[in-house]
């Protein structure tokens, strides 16, 4: 069974997203086990402090190394084959390919920080640093739940049909998905494209690939316009 461990100051953050939809079913069917570990339980001083001010001055607080590293050690003790991922805006960008790569591990441990970030020395104790994108979240938790969701749905047997995961957007080297339509045939004057009603499967497939390519090149143009 794939394991996920989450190192966090806010274990309750994960209750509701893991109790819905696909993650809920995957956990209930024993395909994945998710455990949270409270970083504060590993605080070493009498006030259970997990943060402190930065050397050299400046605003905000940093996660202290002692409790964080102790919680990483606990995670590795519980699952010696775990892959430890730190969530940080300065990590490398999370992608569908990375999600697929994580499903091939025995399990993952997601380290979530709060405040302005981590003491830099903590990086020496993790296997990888991942960012969800070029924006700053108030903590690693929302990033961890997105990453975990993307991984869980790719685990073998989690989705009913193996085709659903394979045919997704991005599975094919960043090619976006094509447009989808369901009933009614006309909604507020907007018609479903004729080709989808034609019953001609070769034509439908060709149209879908064309649309996916159009969307992908449009997205690439937008991204290069915005210097991304
Ligand atoms: N923590 C704060 N912002 C983040 C981001 N964009 N990705 C991952 N972790 C984060």
mmCIF file of C-alpha atoms and ligand atoms in Angstrom:
data_model
loop_
_atom_site.group_PDB
_atom_site.id
_atom_site.type_symbol
_atom_site.label_atom_id
_atom_site.label_comp_id
_atom_site.label_asym_id
_atom_site.label_seq_id
_atom_site.Cartn_x
_atom_site.Cartn_y
_atom_site.Cartn_z
ATOM 1 C CA UNK A 1 0.000 0.000 0.000
ATOM 2 C CA UNK A 2 1.225 3.513 -0.827
ATOM 3 C CA UNK A 3 1.810 5.638 2.276
ATOM 4 C CA UNK A 4 1.629 9.397 2.679
ATOM 5 C CA UNK A 5 2.796 11.159 5.815
ATOM 6 C CA UNK A 6 2.215 14.862 6.356
ATOM 7 C CA UNK A 7 4.442 16.846 8.716
ATOM 8 C CA UNK A 8 2.441 19.899 9.732
ATOM 9 C CA UNK A 9 1.446 22.273 12.517
ATOM 10 C CA UNK A 10 -2.170 21.970 11.294
ATOM 11 C CA UNK A 11 -3.167 18.289 10.942
ATOM 12 C CA UNK A 12 -6.871 19.284 10.953
ATOM 13 C CA UNK A 13 -6.337 21.157 7.671
ATOM 14 C CA UNK A 14 -6.374 17.796 5.867
ATOM 15 C CA UNK A 15 -9.543 16.318 7.427
ATOM 16 C CA UNK A 16 -12.091 17.559 4.931
ATOM 17 C CA UNK A 17 -10.221 17.172 1.589
ATOM 18 C CA UNK A 18 -9.274 13.589 2.487
ATOM 19 C CA UNK A 19 -12.874 12.822 3.489
ATOM 20 C CA UNK A 20 -14.265 13.614 0.007
ATOM 21 C CA UNK A 21 -14.443 12.010 -3.373
ATOM 22 C CA UNK A 22 -11.474 10.094 -4.802
ATOM 23 C CA UNK A 23 -9.032 10.443 -1.849
ATOM 24 C CA UNK A 24 -11.783 9.250 0.523
ATOM 25 C CA UNK A 25 -12.465 6.159 -1.613
ATOM 26 C CA UNK A 26 -8.758 5.403 -2.093
ATOM 27 C CA UNK A 27 -8.200 5.518 1.687
ATOM 28 C CA UNK A 28 -11.326 3.450 2.424
ATOM 29 C CA UNK A 29 -10.284 0.757 -0.075
ATOM 30 C CA UNK A 30 -6.814 0.497 1.479
ATOM 31 C CA UNK A 31 -4.967 1.716 -1.633
ATOM 32 C CA UNK A 32 -3.329 4.560 0.291
ATOM 33 C CA UNK A 33 -2.717 5.309 3.956
ATOM 34 C CA UNK A 34 -2.436 8.951 5.022
ATOM 35 C CA UNK A 35 -1.031 9.906 8.446
ATOM 36 C CA UNK A 36 -0.317 13.328 9.844
ATOM 37 C CA UNK A 37 2.534 14.047 12.248
ATOM 38 C CA UNK A 38 2.289 17.164 14.448
ATOM 39 C CA UNK A 39 5.625 19.012 14.224
ATOM 40 C CA UNK A 40 4.933 20.774 17.552
ATOM 41 C CA UNK A 41 5.085 17.402 19.348
ATOM 42 C CA UNK A 42 8.828 17.459 18.624
ATOM 43 C CA UNK A 43 9.499 20.916 20.080
ATOM 44 C CA UNK A 44 12.396 20.794 22.515
ATOM 45 C CA UNK A 45 11.867 23.842 24.752
ATOM 46 C CA UNK A 46 9.312 24.245 27.516
ATOM 47 C CA UNK A 47 7.132 26.629 25.472
ATOM 48 C CA UNK A 48 6.883 24.149 22.547
ATOM 49 C CA UNK A 49 8.257 26.786 20.177
ATOM 50 C CA UNK A 50 8.528 25.809 16.544
ATOM 51 C CA UNK A 51 9.459 29.230 15.106
ATOM 52 C CA UNK A 52 12.009 31.937 15.767
ATOM 53 C CA UNK A 53 13.259 35.262 14.366
ATOM 54 C CA UNK A 54 15.732 35.299 11.440
ATOM 55 C CA UNK A 55 19.426 35.951 12.047
ATOM 56 C CA UNK A 56 20.422 39.151 10.263
ATOM 57 C CA UNK A 57 17.027 40.706 10.938
ATOM 58 C CA UNK A 58 14.023 41.168 8.711
ATOM 59 C CA UNK A 59 10.316 40.522 9.052
ATOM 60 C CA UNK A 60 8.575 37.292 9.964
ATOM 61 C CA UNK A 61 9.415 34.079 11.695
ATOM 62 C CA UNK A 62 11.178 30.921 10.525
ATOM 63 C CA UNK A 63 10.531 27.264 11.324
ATOM 64 C CA UNK A 64 13.242 26.177 13.783
ATOM 65 C CA UNK A 65 15.424 23.251 12.732
ATOM 66 C CA UNK A 66 15.207 21.071 15.881
ATOM 67 C CA UNK A 67 11.469 20.179 15.894
ATOM 68 C CA UNK A 68 11.257 19.948 12.090
ATOM 69 C CA UNK A 69 14.283 17.655 11.773
ATOM 70 C CA UNK A 70 13.034 15.511 14.690
ATOM 71 C CA UNK A 71 9.662 15.121 12.930
ATOM 72 C CA UNK A 72 11.434 14.116 9.675
ATOM 73 C CA UNK A 73 13.395 11.500 11.657
ATOM 74 C CA UNK A 74 10.149 10.146 13.123
ATOM 75 C CA UNK A 75 8.651 9.916 9.605
ATOM 76 C CA UNK A 76 11.722 8.005 8.349
ATOM 77 C CA UNK A 77 11.569 5.707 11.378
ATOM 78 C CA UNK A 78 7.919 4.855 10.623
ATOM 79 C CA UNK A 79 8.611 4.334 6.903
ATOM 80 C CA UNK A 80 12.330 3.903 6.183
ATOM 81 C CA UNK A 81 11.664 3.864 2.414
ATOM 82 C CA UNK A 82 9.722 7.160 2.410
ATOM 83 C CA UNK A 83 10.613 10.007 0.017
ATOM 84 C CA UNK A 84 10.661 13.300 1.913
ATOM 85 C CA UNK A 85 9.377 16.357 0.042
ATOM 86 C CA UNK A 86 9.573 19.891 1.412
ATOM 87 C CA UNK A 87 6.865 22.249 0.130
ATOM 88 C CA UNK A 88 8.369 25.661 -0.548
ATOM 89 C CA UNK A 89 7.863 28.377 -3.188
ATOM 90 C CA UNK A 90 11.590 28.134 -3.972
ATOM 91 C CA UNK A 91 11.439 24.419 -4.884
ATOM 92 C CA UNK A 92 11.222 22.977 -8.373
ATOM 93 C CA UNK A 93 7.844 23.225 -10.065
ATOM 94 C CA UNK A 94 5.327 20.412 -9.502
ATOM 95 C CA UNK A 95 4.133 18.784 -12.726
ATOM 96 C CA UNK A 96 2.022 15.829 -13.829
ATOM 97 C CA UNK A 97 5.265 13.967 -14.638
ATOM 98 C CA UNK A 98 6.445 14.532 -11.059
ATOM 99 C CA UNK A 99 3.091 13.246 -9.715
ATOM 100 C CA UNK A 100 3.555 10.079 -11.778
ATOM 101 C CA UNK A 101 7.140 9.733 -10.524
ATOM 102 C CA UNK A 102 5.918 9.916 -6.889
ATOM 103 C CA UNK A 103 3.444 7.046 -7.478
ATOM 104 C CA UNK A 104 6.461 4.824 -8.154
ATOM 105 C CA UNK A 105 7.872 5.445 -4.648
ATOM 106 C CA UNK A 106 6.878 3.278 -1.669
ATOM 107 C CA UNK A 107 5.397 6.438 -0.191
ATOM 108 C CA UNK A 108 5.949 10.138 0.383
ATOM 109 C CA UNK A 109 6.357 12.435 3.366
ATOM 110 C CA UNK A 110 5.224 16.012 2.805
ATOM 111 C CA UNK A 111 6.831 18.676 4.983
ATOM 112 C CA UNK A 112 4.654 21.774 5.369
ATOM 113 C CA UNK A 113 6.045 25.023 6.725
ATOM 114 C CA UNK A 114 4.343 28.105 8.130
ATOM 115 C CA UNK A 115 5.577 31.609 8.795
ATOM 116 C CA UNK A 116 8.137 33.003 6.348
ATOM 117 C CA UNK A 117 9.785 29.676 5.640
ATOM 118 C CA UNK A 118 12.280 27.154 6.975
ATOM 119 C CA UNK A 119 15.754 27.529 8.465
ATOM 120 C CA UNK A 120 17.922 26.723 5.431
ATOM 121 C CA UNK A 121 19.735 23.864 7.212
ATOM 122 C CA UNK A 122 16.497 21.812 7.182
ATOM 123 C CA UNK A 123 16.969 21.332 3.410
ATOM 124 C CA UNK A 124 19.822 18.887 4.138
ATOM 125 C CA UNK A 125 17.327 16.451 5.699
ATOM 126 C CA UNK A 126 14.800 16.226 2.820
ATOM 127 C CA UNK A 127 15.039 14.411 -0.517
ATOM 128 C CA UNK A 128 13.450 17.106 -2.655
ATOM 129 C CA UNK A 129 11.996 20.639 -2.565
ATOM 130 C CA UNK A 130 8.797 21.230 -4.521
ATOM 131 C CA UNK A 131 6.824 24.391 -5.335
ATOM 132 C CA UNK A 132 3.283 24.410 -6.616
ATOM 133 C CA UNK A 133 3.823 27.598 -8.584
ATOM 134 C CA UNK A 134 5.203 31.100 -8.510
ATOM 135 C CA UNK A 135 2.997 32.492 -5.774
ATOM 136 C CA UNK A 136 3.268 32.455 -2.005
ATOM 137 C CA UNK A 137 0.718 30.492 0.011
ATOM 138 C CA UNK A 138 0.279 31.094 3.725
ATOM 139 C CA UNK A 139 1.803 27.681 4.328
ATOM 140 C CA UNK A 140 2.783 24.393 2.741
ATOM 141 C CA UNK A 141 -0.556 22.730 3.618
ATOM 142 C CA UNK A 142 -2.627 23.851 0.569
ATOM 143 C CA UNK A 143 0.318 22.862 -1.654
ATOM 144 C CA UNK A 144 0.602 19.462 0.061
ATOM 145 C CA UNK A 145 -3.079 18.639 -0.425
ATOM 146 C CA UNK A 146 -2.917 19.526 -4.151
ATOM 147 C CA UNK A 147 0.218 17.403 -4.623
ATOM 148 C CA UNK A 148 -1.269 14.496 -2.665
ATOM 149 C CA UNK A 149 -4.543 14.624 -4.598
ATOM 150 C CA UNK A 150 -2.685 14.557 -7.930
ATOM 151 C CA UNK A 151 -0.638 11.546 -6.747
ATOM 152 C CA UNK A 152 -3.519 9.567 -5.202
ATOM 153 C CA UNK A 153 -5.646 9.638 -8.347
ATOM 154 C CA UNK A 154 -2.731 8.207 -10.359
ATOM 155 C CA UNK A 155 -2.165 5.232 -8.030
ATOM 156 C CA UNK A 156 -3.014 1.875 -9.606
ATOM 157 C CA UNK A 157 -6.687 0.933 -9.130
ATOM 158 C CA UNK A 158 -7.750 4.299 -7.659
ATOM 159 C CA UNK A 159 -9.655 5.446 -10.748
ATOM 160 C CA UNK A 160 -12.238 3.038 -12.119
ATOM 161 C CA UNK A 161 -10.907 3.012 -15.650
ATOM 162 C CA UNK A 162 -7.130 3.163 -16.235
ATOM 163 C CA UNK A 163 -7.939 5.156 -19.391
ATOM 164 C CA UNK A 164 -9.275 8.111 -17.368
ATOM 165 C CA UNK A 165 -5.857 8.872 -15.898
ATOM 166 C CA UNK A 166 -3.983 8.188 -19.119
ATOM 167 C CA UNK A 167 -6.215 10.395 -21.239
ATOM 168 C CA UNK A 168 -5.937 13.352 -18.897
ATOM 169 C CA UNK A 169 -4.660 16.763 -19.757
ATOM 170 C CA UNK A 170 -0.871 16.955 -19.461
ATOM 171 C CA UNK A 171 -0.307 13.193 -19.589
ATOM 172 C CA UNK A 172 1.013 13.611 -23.087
ATOM 173 C CA UNK A 173 3.982 15.945 -22.687
ATOM 174 C CA UNK A 174 2.013 18.979 -21.639
ATOM 175 C CA UNK A 175 -0.708 18.697 -24.285
ATOM 176 C CA UNK A 176 -3.915 20.078 -22.819
ATOM 177 C CA UNK A 177 -7.224 18.234 -22.832
ATOM 178 C CA UNK A 178 -9.807 18.836 -25.585
ATOM 179 C CA UNK A 179 -13.209 20.483 -24.908
ATOM 180 C CA UNK A 180 -15.939 18.191 -23.540
ATOM 181 C CA UNK A 181 -19.727 18.485 -23.871
ATOM 182 C CA UNK A 182 -22.691 16.666 -22.330
ATOM 183 C CA UNK A 183 -26.489 17.099 -22.611
ATOM 184 C CA UNK A 184 -28.349 19.290 -23.490
ATOM 185 C CA UNK A 185 -27.442 19.639 -27.162
ATOM 186 C CA UNK A 186 -28.268 23.368 -27.007
ATOM 187 C CA UNK A 187 -27.666 25.338 -23.792
ATOM 188 C CA UNK A 188 -28.720 29.015 -23.786
ATOM 189 C CA UNK A 189 -28.237 29.104 -27.556
ATOM 190 C CA UNK A 190 -24.808 27.425 -27.419
ATOM 191 C CA UNK A 191 -24.678 24.372 -29.671
ATOM 192 C CA UNK A 192 -22.561 21.251 -29.125
ATOM 193 C CA UNK A 193 -20.123 21.027 -32.114
ATOM 194 C CA UNK A 194 -21.756 19.009 -34.945
ATOM 195 C CA UNK A 195 -18.807 16.641 -35.269
ATOM 196 C CA UNK A 196 -19.479 15.205 -31.784
ATOM 197 C CA UNK A 197 -23.032 14.266 -32.845
ATOM 198 C CA UNK A 198 -21.906 12.769 -36.164
ATOM 199 C CA UNK A 199 -21.133 9.265 -34.863
ATOM 200 C CA UNK A 200 -17.980 9.287 -37.036
ATOM 201 C CA UNK A 201 -15.312 8.159 -34.555
ATOM 202 C CA UNK A 202 -12.301 8.856 -36.773
ATOM 203 C CA UNK A 203 -13.533 12.400 -37.384
ATOM 204 C CA UNK A 204 -14.268 12.904 -33.680
ATOM 205 C CA UNK A 205 -10.787 11.757 -32.713
ATOM 206 C CA UNK A 206 -9.158 14.024 -35.306
ATOM 207 C CA UNK A 207 -11.249 16.994 -34.082
ATOM 208 C CA UNK A 208 -10.281 16.323 -30.459
ATOM 209 C CA UNK A 209 -6.557 16.215 -31.244
ATOM 210 C CA UNK A 210 -6.827 19.374 -33.309
ATOM 211 C CA UNK A 211 -8.664 21.181 -30.482
ATOM 212 C CA UNK A 212 -6.145 19.969 -27.878
ATOM 213 C CA UNK A 213 -3.264 21.220 -30.014
ATOM 214 C CA UNK A 214 -4.984 24.565 -30.604
ATOM 215 C CA UNK A 215 -5.515 25.059 -26.865
ATOM 216 C CA UNK A 216 -1.953 24.044 -26.073
ATOM 217 C CA UNK A 217 -0.356 26.428 -28.555
ATOM 218 C CA UNK A 218 -2.697 29.235 -27.414
ATOM 219 C CA UNK A 219 -1.580 28.587 -23.815
ATOM 220 C CA UNK A 220 2.098 28.550 -24.830
ATOM 221 C CA UNK A 221 1.665 31.888 -26.663
ATOM 222 C CA UNK A 222 -0.027 33.418 -23.586
ATOM 223 C CA UNK A 223 2.746 32.148 -21.340
ATOM 224 C CA UNK A 224 5.545 33.497 -23.521
ATOM 225 C CA UNK A 225 3.727 36.865 -23.738
ATOM 226 C CA UNK A 226 3.782 36.979 -19.944
ATOM 227 C CA UNK A 227 7.422 35.929 -19.826
ATOM 228 C CA UNK A 228 6.801 32.567 -18.113
HETATM 229 N N1 LIG B 1 4.505 27.263 0.574
HETATM 230 C C1 LIG B 1 4.175 28.547 0.377
HETATM 231 N N2 LIG B 1 3.963 28.814 -0.914
HETATM 232 C C2 LIG B 1 4.165 27.638 -1.581
HETATM 233 C C3 LIG B 1 4.118 27.249 -2.952
HETATM 234 N N3 LIG B 1 3.801 28.111 -3.922
HETATM 235 N N4 LIG B 1 4.394 25.970 -3.268
HETATM 236 C C4 LIG B 1 4.729 25.094 -2.289
HETATM 237 N N5 LIG B 1 4.805 25.399 -0.985
HETATM 238 C C5 LIG B 1 4.524 26.655 -0.633
#
